[in-house]
XYZ file of C-alpha atoms in Angstrom:
388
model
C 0.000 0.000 0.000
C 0.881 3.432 -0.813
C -0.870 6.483 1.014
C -1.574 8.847 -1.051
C 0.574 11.971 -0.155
C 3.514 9.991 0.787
C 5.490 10.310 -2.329
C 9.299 10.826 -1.766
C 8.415 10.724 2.195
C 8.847 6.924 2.220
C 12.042 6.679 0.878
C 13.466 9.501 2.261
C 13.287 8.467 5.552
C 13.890 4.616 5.046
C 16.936 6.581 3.383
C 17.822 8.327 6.390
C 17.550 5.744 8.775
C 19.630 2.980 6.241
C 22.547 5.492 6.345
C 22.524 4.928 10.773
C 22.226 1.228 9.507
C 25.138 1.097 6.899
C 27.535 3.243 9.679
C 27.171 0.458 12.416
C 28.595 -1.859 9.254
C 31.260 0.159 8.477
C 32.462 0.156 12.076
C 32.236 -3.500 11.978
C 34.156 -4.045 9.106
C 36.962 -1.704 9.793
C 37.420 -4.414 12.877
C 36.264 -7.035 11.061
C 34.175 -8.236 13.684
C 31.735 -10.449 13.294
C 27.797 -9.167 13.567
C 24.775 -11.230 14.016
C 22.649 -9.462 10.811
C 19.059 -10.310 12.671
C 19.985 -7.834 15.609
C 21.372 -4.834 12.724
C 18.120 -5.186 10.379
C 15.350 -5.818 12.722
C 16.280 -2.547 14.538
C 16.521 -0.788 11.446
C 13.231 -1.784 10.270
C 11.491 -0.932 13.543
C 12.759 2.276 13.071
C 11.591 2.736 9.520
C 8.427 1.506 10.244
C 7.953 3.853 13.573
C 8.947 7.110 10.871
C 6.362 6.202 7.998
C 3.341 4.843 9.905
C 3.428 6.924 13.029
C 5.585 9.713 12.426
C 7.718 8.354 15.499
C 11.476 7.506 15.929
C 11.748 4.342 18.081
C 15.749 5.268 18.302
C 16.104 1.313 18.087
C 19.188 1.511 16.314
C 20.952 4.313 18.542
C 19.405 2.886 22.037
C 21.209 0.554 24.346
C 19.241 -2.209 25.989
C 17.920 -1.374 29.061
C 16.990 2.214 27.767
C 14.160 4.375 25.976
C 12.274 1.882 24.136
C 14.337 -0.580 25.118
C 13.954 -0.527 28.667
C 11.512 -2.489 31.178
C 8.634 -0.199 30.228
C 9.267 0.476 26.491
C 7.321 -0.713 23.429
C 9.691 -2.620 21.531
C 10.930 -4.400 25.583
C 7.699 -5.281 25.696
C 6.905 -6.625 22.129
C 9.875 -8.886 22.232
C 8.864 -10.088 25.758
C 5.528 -11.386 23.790
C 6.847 -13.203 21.509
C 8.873 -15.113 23.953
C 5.914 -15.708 26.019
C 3.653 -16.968 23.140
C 2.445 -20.516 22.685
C 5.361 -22.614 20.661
C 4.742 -25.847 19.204
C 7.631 -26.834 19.013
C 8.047 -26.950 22.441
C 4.131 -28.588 22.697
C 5.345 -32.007 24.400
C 6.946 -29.914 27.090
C 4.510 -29.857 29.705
C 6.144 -27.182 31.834
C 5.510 -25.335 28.601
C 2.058 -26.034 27.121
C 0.627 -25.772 30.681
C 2.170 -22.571 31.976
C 0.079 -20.596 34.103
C 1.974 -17.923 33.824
C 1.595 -17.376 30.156
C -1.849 -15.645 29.945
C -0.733 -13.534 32.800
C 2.233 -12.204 31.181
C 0.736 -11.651 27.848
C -1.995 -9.609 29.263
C 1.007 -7.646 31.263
C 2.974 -6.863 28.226
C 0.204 -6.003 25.763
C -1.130 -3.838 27.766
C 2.117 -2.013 27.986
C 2.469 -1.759 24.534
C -1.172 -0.696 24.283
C -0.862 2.218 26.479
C 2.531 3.291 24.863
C 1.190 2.936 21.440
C -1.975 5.043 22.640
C 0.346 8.004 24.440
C 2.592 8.130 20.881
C -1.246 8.336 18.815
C -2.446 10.963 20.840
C 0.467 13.340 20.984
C 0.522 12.898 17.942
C -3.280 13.224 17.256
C -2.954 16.723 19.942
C 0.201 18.021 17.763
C -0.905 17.604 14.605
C 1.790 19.552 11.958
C 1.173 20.425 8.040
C 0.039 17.881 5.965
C 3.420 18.873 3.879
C 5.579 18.716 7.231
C 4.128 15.256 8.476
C 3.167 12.627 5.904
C 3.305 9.664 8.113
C 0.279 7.338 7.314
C -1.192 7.986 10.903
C -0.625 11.826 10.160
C -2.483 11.077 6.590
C -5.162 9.536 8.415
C -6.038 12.017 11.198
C -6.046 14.629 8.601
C -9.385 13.333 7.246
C -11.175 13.055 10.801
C -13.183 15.247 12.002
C -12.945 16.926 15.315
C -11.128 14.799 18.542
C -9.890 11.558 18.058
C -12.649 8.924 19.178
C -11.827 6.218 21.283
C -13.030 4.029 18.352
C -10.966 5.336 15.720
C -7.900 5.009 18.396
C -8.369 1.481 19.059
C -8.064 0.439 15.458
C -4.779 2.802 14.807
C -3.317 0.806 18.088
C -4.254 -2.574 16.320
C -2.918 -1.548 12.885
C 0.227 -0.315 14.051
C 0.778 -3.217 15.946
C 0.458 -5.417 13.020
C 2.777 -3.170 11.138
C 5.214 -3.503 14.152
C 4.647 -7.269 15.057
C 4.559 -8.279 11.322
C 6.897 -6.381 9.303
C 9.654 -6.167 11.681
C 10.475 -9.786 11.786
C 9.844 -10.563 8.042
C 11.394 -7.520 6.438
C 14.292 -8.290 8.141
C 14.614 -11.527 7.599
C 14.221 -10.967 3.651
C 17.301 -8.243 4.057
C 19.513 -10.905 6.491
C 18.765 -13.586 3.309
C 19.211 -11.372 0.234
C 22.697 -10.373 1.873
C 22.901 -14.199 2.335
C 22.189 -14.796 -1.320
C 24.528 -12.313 -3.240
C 27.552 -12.806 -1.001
C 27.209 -16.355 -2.410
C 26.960 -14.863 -6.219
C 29.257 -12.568 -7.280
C 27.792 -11.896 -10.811
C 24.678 -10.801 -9.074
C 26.304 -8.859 -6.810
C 28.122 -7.213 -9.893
C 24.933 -6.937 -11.303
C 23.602 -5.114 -8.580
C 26.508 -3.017 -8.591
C 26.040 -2.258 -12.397
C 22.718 -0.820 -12.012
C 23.227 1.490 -8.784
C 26.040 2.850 -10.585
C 23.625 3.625 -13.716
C 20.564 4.770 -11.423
C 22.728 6.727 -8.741
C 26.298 7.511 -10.727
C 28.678 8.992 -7.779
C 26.201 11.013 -5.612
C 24.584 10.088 -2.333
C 21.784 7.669 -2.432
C 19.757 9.731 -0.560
C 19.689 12.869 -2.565
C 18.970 10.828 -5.758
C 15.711 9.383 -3.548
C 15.030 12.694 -2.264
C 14.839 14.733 -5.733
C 13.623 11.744 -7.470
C 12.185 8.743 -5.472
C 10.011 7.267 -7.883
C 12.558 7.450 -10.754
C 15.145 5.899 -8.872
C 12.831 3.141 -7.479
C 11.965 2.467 -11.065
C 15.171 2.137 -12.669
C 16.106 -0.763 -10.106
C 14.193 -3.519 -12.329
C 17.288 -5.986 -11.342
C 17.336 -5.254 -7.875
C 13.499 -5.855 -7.633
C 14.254 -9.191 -9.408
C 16.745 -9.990 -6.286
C 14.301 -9.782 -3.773
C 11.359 -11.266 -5.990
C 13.840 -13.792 -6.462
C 14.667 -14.161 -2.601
C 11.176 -13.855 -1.259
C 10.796 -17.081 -3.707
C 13.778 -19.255 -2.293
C 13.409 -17.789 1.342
C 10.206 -16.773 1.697
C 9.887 -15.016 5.624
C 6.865 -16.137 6.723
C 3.409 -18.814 6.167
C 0.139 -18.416 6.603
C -2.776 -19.930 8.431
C -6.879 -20.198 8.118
C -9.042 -22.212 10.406
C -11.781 -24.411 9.294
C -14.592 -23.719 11.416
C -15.562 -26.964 13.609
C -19.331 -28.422 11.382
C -18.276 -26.360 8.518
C -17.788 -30.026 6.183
C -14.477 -28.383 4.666
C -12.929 -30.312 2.569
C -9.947 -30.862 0.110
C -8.982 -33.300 -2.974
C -5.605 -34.522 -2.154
C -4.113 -37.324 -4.539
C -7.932 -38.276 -5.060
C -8.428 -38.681 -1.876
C -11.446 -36.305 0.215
C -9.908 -34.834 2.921
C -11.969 -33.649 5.805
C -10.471 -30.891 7.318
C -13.448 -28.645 9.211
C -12.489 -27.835 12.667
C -8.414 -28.002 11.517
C -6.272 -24.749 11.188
C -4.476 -25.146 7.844
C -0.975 -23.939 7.076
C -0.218 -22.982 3.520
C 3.670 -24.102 2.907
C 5.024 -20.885 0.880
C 8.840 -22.878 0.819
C 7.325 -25.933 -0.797
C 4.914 -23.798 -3.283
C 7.512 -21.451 -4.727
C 9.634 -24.701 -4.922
C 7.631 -26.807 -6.781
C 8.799 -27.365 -10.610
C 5.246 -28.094 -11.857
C 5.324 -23.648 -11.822
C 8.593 -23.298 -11.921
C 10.547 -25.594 -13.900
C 13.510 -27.492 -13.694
C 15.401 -24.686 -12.042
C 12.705 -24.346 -9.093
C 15.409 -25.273 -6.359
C 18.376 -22.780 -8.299
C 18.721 -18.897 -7.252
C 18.440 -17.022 -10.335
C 16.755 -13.601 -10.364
C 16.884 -13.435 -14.277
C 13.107 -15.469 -14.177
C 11.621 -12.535 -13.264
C 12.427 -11.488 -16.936
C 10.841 -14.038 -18.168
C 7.266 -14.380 -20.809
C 6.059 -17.182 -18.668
C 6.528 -15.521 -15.315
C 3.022 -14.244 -15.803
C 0.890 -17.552 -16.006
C 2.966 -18.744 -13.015
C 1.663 -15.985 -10.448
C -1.809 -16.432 -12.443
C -1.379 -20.018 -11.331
C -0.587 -18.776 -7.354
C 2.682 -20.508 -7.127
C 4.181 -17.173 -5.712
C 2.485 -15.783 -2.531
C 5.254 -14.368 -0.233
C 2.923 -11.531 1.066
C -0.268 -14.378 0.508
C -3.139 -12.767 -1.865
C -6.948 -11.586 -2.007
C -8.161 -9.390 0.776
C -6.134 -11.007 3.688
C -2.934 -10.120 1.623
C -0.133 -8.114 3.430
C -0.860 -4.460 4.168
C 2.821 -3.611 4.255
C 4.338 -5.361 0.670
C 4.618 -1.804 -1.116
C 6.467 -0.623 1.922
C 8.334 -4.197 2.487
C 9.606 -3.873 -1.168
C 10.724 -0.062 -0.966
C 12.690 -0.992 2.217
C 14.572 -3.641 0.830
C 15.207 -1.379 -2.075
C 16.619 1.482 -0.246
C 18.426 -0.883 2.140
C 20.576 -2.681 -0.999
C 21.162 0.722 -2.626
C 22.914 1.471 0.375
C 24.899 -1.493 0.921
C 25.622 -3.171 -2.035
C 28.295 -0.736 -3.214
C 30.146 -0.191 0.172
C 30.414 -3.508 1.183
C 31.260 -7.417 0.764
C 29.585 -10.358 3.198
C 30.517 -13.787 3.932
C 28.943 -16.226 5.921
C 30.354 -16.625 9.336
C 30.090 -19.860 11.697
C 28.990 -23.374 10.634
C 32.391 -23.081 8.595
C 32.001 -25.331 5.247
C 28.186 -25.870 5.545
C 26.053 -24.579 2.882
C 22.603 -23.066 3.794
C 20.470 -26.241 2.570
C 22.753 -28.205 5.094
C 22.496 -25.202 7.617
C 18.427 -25.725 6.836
C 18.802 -30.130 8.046
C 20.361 -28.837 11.101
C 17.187 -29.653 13.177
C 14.150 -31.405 11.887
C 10.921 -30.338 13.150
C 9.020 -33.869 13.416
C 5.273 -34.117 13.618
C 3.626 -33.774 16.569
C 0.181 -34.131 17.808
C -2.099 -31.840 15.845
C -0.594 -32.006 12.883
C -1.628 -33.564 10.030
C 1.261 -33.828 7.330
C -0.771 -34.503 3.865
C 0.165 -37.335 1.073
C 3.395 -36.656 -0.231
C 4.330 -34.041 1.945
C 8.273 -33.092 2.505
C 9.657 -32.986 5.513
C 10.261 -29.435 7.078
C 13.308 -27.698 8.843
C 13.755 -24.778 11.195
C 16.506 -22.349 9.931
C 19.679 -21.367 11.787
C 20.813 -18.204 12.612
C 22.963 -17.086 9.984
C 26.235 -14.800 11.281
C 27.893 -12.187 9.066
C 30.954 -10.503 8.329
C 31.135 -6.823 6.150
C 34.495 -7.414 4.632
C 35.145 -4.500 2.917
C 34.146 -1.011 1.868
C 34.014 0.096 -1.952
């Protein structure tokens, strides 16, 4: 999605807040230490995310733990702390873990922390409204068409959205970035590639005054660097999907020939298998090769829906547009400063990295006809080698 308004704002700030981003790598590299990427890009992305939907600067990337929104009381603390305290099946057999009385009680605790923080930023915000043409973050876009005082209806659903926003695209966005750097640092021609085309789009000036005279231009003329991620949200796509069949509903599927009863089941669609399979994609399915994306037939394959990354129809990401112009803004940035290798599991190539730990099923699932088996992933350690 794209608010109207917002054009240049997006990437200038995404811009902006990549430049903190690439400066922590360039310190790393001049000691070549080595950086766990997960920690670098999800607090970048929380940060981009805070500018264009709220208007907000979460500081993630320039806060210490223990501080701001970091700290026992803050936002992105408390976010973190609900993840950890959700329901994991893997851990389902566990019984200290699927019967922990504690759980409810400290979800409750931490959501209502981030409620009421979430609620303070909307109605500063909301009380301090600026300029449409000095603000132009989507929550500033939105209070600019109500009428009168913000109503506690209207406040409520800008809590739940940006939560989803938060929640969602922090963890996902960042995990694309963490696998595209993944990818290219295992391909130098598409890393020259890359190169080739920033230099074209940007010549020698600053990324960020190219984006801020010319945003849409610039996004535009990346057509190879939006095949890289296409091509990366296909091999590693971030995240699944799941839909519940209601319990008496008779819902059914034709596996194999085979009726399938499934009502009263919540059903997980397997992106990694889908974007994988060669009936779509050919023999090259399980090969990296962004060039596809060029291709006639790419159309009848995402007629087909063998490429859903952000899922599609009306339950379909809110944040791809912005997801997409993140990623693009984030590889401008990088890919002409620096180099990456894969640090740790020395000699171990990612499909190995992927076998590392099988998830095996466990009660509740039901693993359909034919079905492959299914890894977790590893965490992935990085080193910036070099600057250009």
């Amino acid at each position: 999605m794209r608010a109207r308004g917002m054009e240049g704002d997006e990437e200038e700030v995404q811009s902006s807040k990549t430049r903190i981003f690439t400066n922590k790598i360039h310190k790393a590299a001049t000691t070549q230490s080595v950086i766990t990427l997960s920690d670098y890009v999800q607090d970048l992305t929380v940060d981009i995310i805070g500018e264009v939907v709220m208007g907000y600067d979460f500081r993630a990337q320039l806060t210490e733990d223990g501080y701001g929104e970091k700290g026992p009381k803050g936002v992105l603390t408390a976010m973190k702390m609900i993840l950890g305290w959700m329901f994991n099946e893997e851990k389902a057999l566990n019984p200290f873990h699927r019967f922990n009385f504690l759980r409810p009680i400290m979800l409750r605790y931490y959501s209502r922390i981030v409620d009421t923080r979430l609620a303070e930023i909307i109605d500063s915000r909301a009380s301090t409204q600026k300029p449409l043409s000095a603000t132009r973050s989507i929550l500033n876009l939105a209070l600019q068409t109500d009428d009168g005082p913000l109503n506690p209806r209207l406040r409520k659903n800008f809590i739940s959205q940006v939560k989803s926003f938060v929640f969602a695209g922090e963890d996902t966005t960042s995990t694309t970035v963490q696998w595209i750097i993944y990818q290219i640092s295992k391909r130098p021609h598409v890393l020259a590639k890359l190169r080739a085309e920033h230099n074209a789009v940007f010549g020698d000036r600053l990324v960020e005054e190219v984006l801020a005279e010319r945003p849409q231009a610039a996004l535009s003329g990346m057509v190879y660097t939006a095949a890289v991620i296409k091509e990366t949200l296909r091999f590693n796509p971030p995240a699944g999907t799941a839909r519940s069949a209601p319990k008496g509903s008779g819902f059914s599927v034709l596996v194999g020939g085979e009726r399938m009863r499934l009502d009263g089941s919540m059903l997980f669609v397997n992106h990694h298998i889908i974007h994988k399979n060669e009936k779509y994609w050919g023999p090259t399915a399980s090969e990296f090769i962004p060039e596809r994306w060029f291709s006639p037939d790419i159309k009848d394959i995402l007629a087909a829906g063998a490429y859903r990354p952000f899922e599609r129809g009306p339950r379909a990401c809110m944040g791809k547009e912005l997801a997409l112009i993140e990623s693009k803004v984030i590889l401008a940035l990088i890919c002409r400063e620096f180099d990456f290798e894969k640090a740790g599991f020395d000699g171990v190539t990612q499909e190995e990295v992927y076998d590392v730990s099988p998830i095996l099923p466990k009660s509740g699932f039901l693993p359909l006809p034919g079905s492959e088996p299914l890894f977790t992933g590893a965490v992935l350690w990085s080193r910036a080698l070099r600057m250009m």
